[in-house]
mmCIF file of C-alpha atoms and ligand atoms in Angstrom:
data_model
loop_
_atom_site.group_PDB
_atom_site.id
_atom_site.type_symbol
_atom_site.label_atom_id
_atom_site.label_comp_id
_atom_site.label_asym_id
_atom_site.label_seq_id
_atom_site.Cartn_x
_atom_site.Cartn_y
_atom_site.Cartn_z
ATOM 1 C CA MET A 51 158.816 67.188 32.899
ATOM 2 C CA LEU A 52 158.814 65.005 29.488
ATOM 3 C CA GLN A 53 158.707 61.370 29.781
ATOM 4 C CA GLY A 54 161.557 60.179 27.810
ATOM 5 C CA GLY A 55 161.620 63.208 26.508
ATOM 6 C CA VAL A 56 158.528 62.684 24.305
ATOM 7 C CA ALA A 57 155.162 64.452 24.962
ATOM 8 C CA ALA A 58 152.525 61.738 25.703
ATOM 9 C CA PHE A 59 148.732 61.033 25.096
ATOM 10 C CA GLY A 60 147.468 61.214 27.847
ATOM 11 C CA ILE A 61 144.658 58.552 28.544
ATOM 12 C CA MET A 62 142.317 58.700 32.771
ATOM 13 C CA GLY A 63 140.119 57.178 34.183
ATOM 14 C CA ALA A 64 137.670 57.011 37.115
ATOM 15 C CA MET A 65 138.148 53.343 38.899
ATOM 16 C CA ALA A 66 139.833 50.320 37.605
ATOM 17 C CA ASP A 67 138.068 48.409 35.745
ATOM 18 C CA GLU A 68 138.151 52.037 33.173
ATOM 19 C CA ILE A 69 141.762 51.690 32.157
ATOM 20 C CA ARG A 70 142.883 47.672 34.220
ATOM 21 C CA LEU A 71 142.592 46.848 30.038
ATOM 22 C CA ILE A 72 144.689 49.687 28.390
ATOM 23 C CA ARG A 73 147.364 49.542 31.333
ATOM 24 C CA ASP A 74 147.605 45.403 30.606
ATOM 25 C CA ASP A 75 148.495 46.344 26.975
ATOM 26 C CA LEU A 76 151.657 48.768 27.874
ATOM 27 C CA THR A 77 154.955 48.021 27.092
ATOM 28 C CA ASP A 78 156.892 49.358 29.570
ATOM 29 C CA PRO A 79 155.052 50.519 32.132
ATOM 30 C CA ARG A 80 156.237 52.580 34.389
ATOM 31 C CA PRO A 81 155.207 54.178 37.112
ATOM 32 C CA VAL A 82 154.881 57.928 37.092
ATOM 33 C CA PRO A 83 156.829 58.426 40.797
ATOM 34 C CA GLY A 84 153.994 61.304 42.863
ATOM 35 C CA ALA A 85 151.391 59.772 45.163
ATOM 36 C CA LEU A 86 148.839 59.677 42.186
ATOM 37 C CA ASP A 87 148.196 55.980 40.291
ATOM 38 C CA ILE A 88 149.872 57.281 36.803
ATOM 39 C CA THR A 89 151.810 54.717 34.395
ATOM 40 C CA PHE A 90 154.072 55.859 31.901
ATOM 41 C CA GLY A 91 154.305 53.736 28.474
ATOM 42 C CA TRP A 92 153.956 52.201 25.188
ATOM 43 C CA LEU A 93 150.436 51.817 23.527
ATOM 44 C CA ASP A 94 151.075 50.407 20.081
ATOM 45 C CA GLY A 95 154.457 51.873 19.825
ATOM 46 C CA ILE A 96 152.626 55.467 21.299
ATOM 47 C CA PRO A 97 154.170 56.790 24.359
ATOM 48 C CA VAL A 98 151.018 57.392 26.738
ATOM 49 C CA LEU A 99 150.539 57.966 30.575
ATOM 50 C CA VAL A 100 147.488 56.119 32.151
ATOM 51 C CA SER A 101 145.820 57.263 35.010
ATOM 52 C CA ARG A 102 143.301 55.710 37.430
ATOM 53 C CA CYS A 103 141.933 59.588 39.128
ATOM 54 C CA GLY A 104 139.691 57.943 41.570
ATOM 55 C CA ILE A 105 135.576 59.267 41.582
ATOM 56 C CA GLY A 106 134.707 62.005 41.728
ATOM 57 C CA LYS A 107 136.145 66.137 41.072
ATOM 58 C CA VAL A 108 138.429 66.586 42.520
ATOM 59 C CA ASN A 109 140.333 63.749 41.935
ATOM 60 C CA ALA A 110 139.955 64.415 38.063
ATOM 61 C CA ALA A 111 141.244 67.529 38.626
ATOM 62 C CA LEU A 112 144.631 66.267 40.552
ATOM 63 C CA ALA A 113 144.785 63.642 38.328
ATOM 64 C CA ALA A 114 144.546 66.419 35.144
ATOM 65 C CA SER A 115 147.040 68.405 36.506
ATOM 66 C CA ALA A 116 149.460 66.128 37.255
ATOM 67 C CA MET A 117 149.100 64.146 33.951
ATOM 68 C CA ALA A 118 150.021 67.802 32.608
ATOM 69 C CA ALA A 119 153.201 67.916 34.861
ATOM 70 C CA ALA A 120 153.800 64.289 33.502
ATOM 71 C CA GLY A 121 154.151 65.800 29.942
ATOM 72 C CA ALA A 122 150.559 65.298 28.229
ATOM 73 C CA ALA A 123 149.819 67.025 25.352
ATOM 74 C CA SER A 124 146.206 65.752 25.477
ATOM 75 C CA ILE A 125 143.518 63.951 27.919
ATOM 76 C CA VAL A 126 141.214 61.440 26.491
ATOM 77 C CA PHE A 127 138.759 60.205 29.547
ATOM 78 C CA THR A 128 136.926 57.369 29.200
ATOM 79 C CA GLY A 129 134.375 55.436 31.038
ATOM 80 C CA VAL A 130 130.722 55.167 32.154
ATOM 81 C CA ALA A 131 128.546 57.162 33.106
ATOM 82 C CA GLY A 132 124.322 57.464 33.942
ATOM 83 C CA ALA A 133 122.202 58.209 30.206
ATOM 84 C CA VAL A 134 119.909 61.399 30.783
ATOM 85 C CA ALA A 135 118.741 62.417 27.121
ATOM 86 C CA PRO A 136 115.526 60.670 25.991
ATOM 87 C CA GLY A 137 116.325 57.049 24.038
ATOM 88 C CA LEU A 138 119.779 56.899 25.061
ATOM 89 C CA GLY A 139 120.370 54.065 27.088
ATOM 90 C CA ILE A 140 123.278 51.238 28.351
ATOM 91 C CA GLY A 141 125.748 50.535 25.957
ATOM 92 C CA ASP A 142 125.159 54.069 23.907
ATOM 93 C CA VAL A 143 128.105 56.491 23.984
ATOM 94 C CA VAL A 144 128.256 59.656 24.940
ATOM 95 C CA VAL A 145 131.165 61.989 23.842
ATOM 96 C CA GLY A 146 131.205 65.280 25.825
ATOM 97 C CA ASP A 147 131.037 68.555 23.660
ATOM 98 C CA ARG A 148 130.568 71.269 26.717
ATOM 99 C CA PHE A 149 130.425 70.075 30.043
ATOM 100 C CA ILE A 150 128.686 71.498 33.636
ATOM 101 C CA GLN A 151 128.911 71.130 37.040
ATOM 102 C CA HIS A 152 125.163 70.024 37.830
ATOM 103 C CA ASP A 153 125.956 70.410 41.588
ATOM 104 C CA ALA A 154 127.573 74.128 41.720
ATOM 105 C CA ASP A 155 124.684 76.354 43.048
ATOM 106 C CA GLY A 156 125.568 80.606 43.140
ATOM 107 C CA THR A 157 122.023 81.116 42.450
ATOM 108 C CA ALA A 158 122.094 83.302 45.621
ATOM 109 C CA PHE A 159 124.472 85.323 43.746
ATOM 110 C CA GLY A 160 122.811 85.155 40.676
ATOM 111 C CA ASP A 161 124.473 82.807 38.862
ATOM 112 C CA PRO A 162 122.750 80.052 37.206
ATOM 113 C CA ILE A 163 122.411 76.836 38.880
ATOM 114 C CA GLY A 164 125.231 74.800 37.408
ATOM 115 C CA GLN A 165 128.235 77.654 37.321
ATOM 116 C CA VAL A 166 130.890 78.147 39.505
ATOM 117 C CA PRO A 167 131.004 81.486 40.546
ATOM 118 C CA GLY A 168 133.871 83.311 38.944
ATOM 119 C CA GLU A 169 133.989 80.178 36.124
ATOM 120 C CA PRO A 170 132.511 80.104 33.193
ATOM 121 C CA ALA A 171 128.768 78.965 32.096
ATOM 122 C CA CYS A 172 130.744 75.187 30.433
ATOM 123 C CA TRP A 173 133.821 73.971 28.983
ATOM 124 C CA ARG A 174 133.960 73.005 25.590
ATOM 125 C CA PRO A 175 136.579 70.616 24.733
ATOM 126 C CA ASP A 176 138.927 70.321 21.719
ATOM 127 C CA PRO A 177 137.237 70.189 18.689
ATOM 128 C CA GLY A 178 139.276 68.066 16.440
ATOM 129 C CA LEU A 179 140.088 65.680 20.020
ATOM 130 C CA THR A 180 136.801 65.420 20.081
ATOM 131 C CA ASP A 181 135.982 64.324 16.117
ATOM 132 C CA ARG A 182 138.710 61.608 17.081
ATOM 133 C CA VAL A 183 136.999 59.974 19.693
ATOM 134 C CA LEU A 184 133.427 60.316 18.036
ATOM 135 C CA THR A 185 135.084 58.509 14.834
ATOM 136 C CA ALA A 186 137.213 56.195 17.335
ATOM 137 C CA ALA A 187 134.069 55.409 19.325
ATOM 138 C CA ARG A 188 131.471 54.676 16.155
ATOM 139 C CA ARG A 189 134.842 52.290 14.559
ATOM 140 C CA VAL A 190 135.282 50.593 17.997
ATOM 141 C CA ASP A 191 130.948 49.539 17.538
ATOM 142 C CA PRO A 192 130.682 49.843 13.495
ATOM 143 C CA GLY A 193 126.167 49.360 12.912
ATOM 144 C CA GLY A 194 125.953 48.764 17.094
ATOM 145 C CA ARG A 195 125.356 50.977 19.750
ATOM 146 C CA ARG A 196 124.464 54.733 19.504
ATOM 147 C CA VAL A 197 127.299 56.897 19.919
ATOM 148 C CA VAL A 198 126.337 60.829 20.240
ATOM 149 C CA ALA A 199 128.109 64.298 20.590
ATOM 150 C CA GLY A 200 125.852 66.273 23.537
ATOM 151 C CA THR A 201 126.437 67.989 27.331
ATOM 152 C CA ILE A 202 128.114 65.998 30.425
ATOM 153 C CA ALA A 203 126.598 67.222 33.692
ATOM 154 C CA SER A 204 129.133 65.906 36.058
ATOM 155 C CA GLY A 205 129.118 66.743 40.215
ATOM 156 C CA ASP A 206 130.101 64.373 43.392
ATOM 157 C CA GLN A 207 126.822 63.057 43.184
ATOM 158 C CA PHE A 208 125.659 59.162 41.957
ATOM 159 C CA ILE A 209 122.506 59.862 40.239
ATOM 160 C CA ALA A 210 119.915 56.757 40.738
ATOM 161 C CA ASP A 211 116.227 58.926 41.185
ATOM 162 C CA PRO A 212 113.929 59.249 37.761
ATOM 163 C CA ALA A 213 113.141 62.571 39.371
ATOM 164 C CA ARG A 214 117.217 63.915 38.802
ATOM 165 C CA VAL A 215 117.262 62.702 35.340
ATOM 166 C CA THR A 216 114.315 64.926 34.360
ATOM 167 C CA TRP A 217 116.214 67.716 36.297
ATOM 168 C CA LEU A 218 119.449 67.258 34.326
ATOM 169 C CA ARG A 219 117.406 67.054 30.929
ATOM 170 C CA ALA A 220 115.375 70.797 31.444
ATOM 171 C CA GLN A 221 118.208 72.475 33.273
ATOM 172 C CA PHE A 222 120.890 71.347 31.194
ATOM 173 C CA ASP A 223 119.989 69.428 28.058
ATOM 174 C CA ALA A 224 122.602 66.916 29.672
ATOM 175 C CA SER A 225 122.970 63.415 27.215
ATOM 176 C CA ALA A 226 124.882 61.744 30.271
ATOM 177 C CA VAL A 227 125.660 62.133 33.817
ATOM 178 C CA GLU A 228 128.820 61.104 36.258
ATOM 179 C CA MET A 229 131.237 62.599 38.446
ATOM 180 C CA GLU A 230 134.379 63.880 36.603
ATOM 181 C CA GLY A 231 134.661 65.222 33.404
ATOM 182 C CA ALA A 232 133.386 68.855 34.200
ATOM 183 C CA ALA A 233 136.030 68.634 36.277
ATOM 184 C CA LEU A 234 138.277 67.816 33.510
ATOM 185 C CA ALA A 235 137.126 70.128 31.728
ATOM 186 C CA GLN A 236 137.816 73.171 33.967
ATOM 187 C CA ALA A 237 141.579 71.592 35.214
ATOM 188 C CA ALA A 238 142.632 71.128 32.011
ATOM 189 C CA SER A 239 140.978 73.809 30.180
ATOM 190 C CA ARG A 240 142.770 76.146 32.903
ATOM 191 C CA LEU A 241 146.453 74.128 32.234
ATOM 192 C CA GLY A 242 145.769 74.723 28.044
ATOM 193 C CA VAL A 243 146.268 70.977 27.884
ATOM 194 C CA PRO A 244 143.263 69.896 25.478
ATOM 195 C CA PHE A 245 141.264 67.418 26.317
ATOM 196 C CA ALA A 246 138.380 65.002 25.222
ATOM 197 C CA VAL A 247 135.382 62.746 27.245
ATOM 198 C CA ALA A 248 133.765 59.647 25.854
ATOM 199 C CA ARG A 249 131.409 57.939 28.206
ATOM 200 C CA ILE A 250 129.907 54.488 27.505
ATOM 201 C CA LEU A 251 126.501 54.567 29.858
ATOM 202 C CA SER A 252 126.660 51.937 32.396
ATOM 203 C CA ASP A 253 122.401 52.700 33.706
ATOM 204 C CA SER A 254 120.173 55.387 33.271
ATOM 205 C CA ALA A 255 120.162 56.708 36.691
ATOM 206 C CA ASP A 256 117.398 55.633 38.072
ATOM 207 C CA GLY A 257 116.193 53.380 40.501
ATOM 208 C CA ALA A 258 117.614 50.591 39.012
ATOM 209 C CA ALA A 259 121.265 52.473 38.364
ATOM 210 C CA ALA A 260 122.693 50.742 41.226
ATOM 211 C CA SER A 261 122.507 47.407 40.660
ATOM 212 C CA ASP A 262 123.368 47.963 36.281
ATOM 213 C CA PHE A 263 126.414 50.066 37.033
ATOM 214 C CA PRO A 264 128.726 47.182 38.598
ATOM 215 C CA ALA A 265 126.938 44.594 35.689
ATOM 216 C CA PHE A 266 128.271 46.916 33.165
ATOM 217 C CA LEU A 267 131.978 47.174 34.289
ATOM 218 C CA ALA A 268 133.533 44.617 32.580
ATOM 219 C CA ARG A 269 131.886 45.185 29.376
ATOM 220 C CA ALA A 270 133.088 48.935 29.815
ATOM 221 C CA ALA A 271 136.583 47.644 30.230
ATOM 222 C CA GLU A 272 136.333 45.920 26.968
ATOM 223 C CA ARG A 273 135.137 48.806 25.230
ATOM 224 C CA ASP A 274 137.337 51.235 26.879
ATOM 225 C CA ARG A 275 140.784 49.268 25.732
ATOM 226 C CA GLU A 276 139.448 48.739 22.539
ATOM 227 C CA LEU A 277 139.003 52.833 21.642
ATOM 228 C CA ALA A 278 142.613 53.803 23.424
ATOM 229 C CA HIS A 279 144.245 51.584 20.627
ATOM 230 C CA GLU A 280 141.637 52.807 17.860
ATOM 231 C CA LEU A 281 142.859 56.521 19.441
ATOM 232 C CA VAL A 282 146.788 55.666 19.391
ATOM 233 C CA SER A 283 146.028 53.812 15.867
ATOM 234 C CA GLY A 284 144.884 57.502 14.478
ATOM 235 C CA LEU A 285 147.630 59.139 16.139
ATOM 236 C CA ARG A 286 150.382 56.229 14.786
ATOM 237 C CA GLU A 287 148.607 57.372 11.169
ATOM 238 C CA THR A 288 149.458 60.898 11.498
ATOM 239 C CA ARG A 289 153.092 60.694 12.872
ATOM 240 C CA ASP A 290 153.370 58.118 10.019
ATOM 241 C CA ARG A 291 152.317 60.317 7.786
ATOM 242 C CA ARG A 292 154.511 63.039 9.084
ATOM 243 C CA LEU A 293 157.750 61.293 9.276
ATOM 244 C CA THR A 294 156.753 60.203 4.979
ATOM 245 C CA PRO A 295 159.443 62.372 2.737
HETATM 246 N N1 SAH B 197 130.846 52.084 45.126
HETATM 247 C C1 SAH B 197 131.137 52.434 43.402
HETATM 248 C C2 SAH B 197 131.024 54.246 43.150
HETATM 249 C C3 SAH B 197 130.710 54.502 41.844
HETATM 250 S S1 SAH B 197 130.284 55.978 41.416
HETATM 251 C C4 SAH B 197 132.590 51.672 43.262
HETATM 252 O O1 SAH B 197 132.855 52.233 44.115
HETATM 253 O O2 SAH B 197 132.610 51.598 42.618
HETATM 254 C C5 SAH B 197 130.238 55.564 39.636
HETATM 255 C C6 SAH B 197 131.310 56.231 38.560
HETATM 256 O O3 SAH B 197 130.591 55.950 37.259
HETATM 257 C C7 SAH B 197 131.624 57.358 38.790
HETATM 258 O O4 SAH B 197 133.304 57.303 38.045
HETATM 259 C C8 SAH B 197 131.137 57.806 38.061
HETATM 260 O O5 SAH B 197 131.564 59.354 36.837
HETATM 261 C C9 SAH B 197 130.224 57.404 36.493
HETATM 262 N N2 SAH B 197 129.109 57.132 37.079
HETATM 263 C C10 SAH B 197 128.098 56.440 35.670
HETATM 264 N N3 SAH B 197 126.675 55.936 36.284
HETATM 265 C C11 SAH B 197 126.756 56.822 37.022
HETATM 266 C C12 SAH B 197 125.466 57.525 37.710
HETATM 267 N N4 SAH B 197 124.198 57.214 37.581
HETATM 268 N N5 SAH B 197 125.168 58.984 38.348
HETATM 269 C C13 SAH B 197 126.720 59.681 38.747
HETATM 270 N N6 SAH B 197 127.957 59.213 38.244
HETATM 271 C C14 SAH B 197 127.899 57.756 37.485
#
């Protein structure tokens, strides 16, 4: 189950652009056998599992499960999202501190909108890992774009409509909207794997979203790479402190 006998740090992205440059930087990359796109390798001396999970909630949950089985001790999702909270815009970063599935609807049974029947009202990430992701994201962009903690709303819908943005704010006080985070949250919580999600805002989920989104992807890829290096550098410092007598 563990790769080379070591637990690995998991990094997940939905699309090739979100993890391409991270994967390029791996030493001794090896595909993890199985149907999913997961690579084991070493990033700056730290064992990592990198997954391109594909778009949407089911893909994210599948990949979380396969990453856990392959030995991921924790999972950080890096990718892009649409801005929802007022004041946030393209290039800002939202690190999830609460996750809901905006397309879940059990209101016929009296469940609140956004709650999968029988599941919690929301999911929370690992607080320590989330703090580390926030710190790393701020280091990657010192004095630059905003990096905030907030609610991430996920669903199998690309949001490109200001009325939906207003609804996401009013219903969930959401900061960002995307298509995977809350599914990773549900799966990782069930599996007992600590997780965190960092999203660079690629669009404002409005009428311009479909053209803003692809235009921003190359920049996002570079920032995802820097974030991954910053995160493993923190892990290396912790490991080296432990090894120092
Ligand atoms: N045709 C595109 C579809 C991308 S779907 C393609 O195949 O490349 C959008 C992806 O970016 C999802 O992974 C989602 O998590 C994220 N995303 C970015 N902006 C979004 C928005 N406004 N609404 C929903 N998801 C968004």
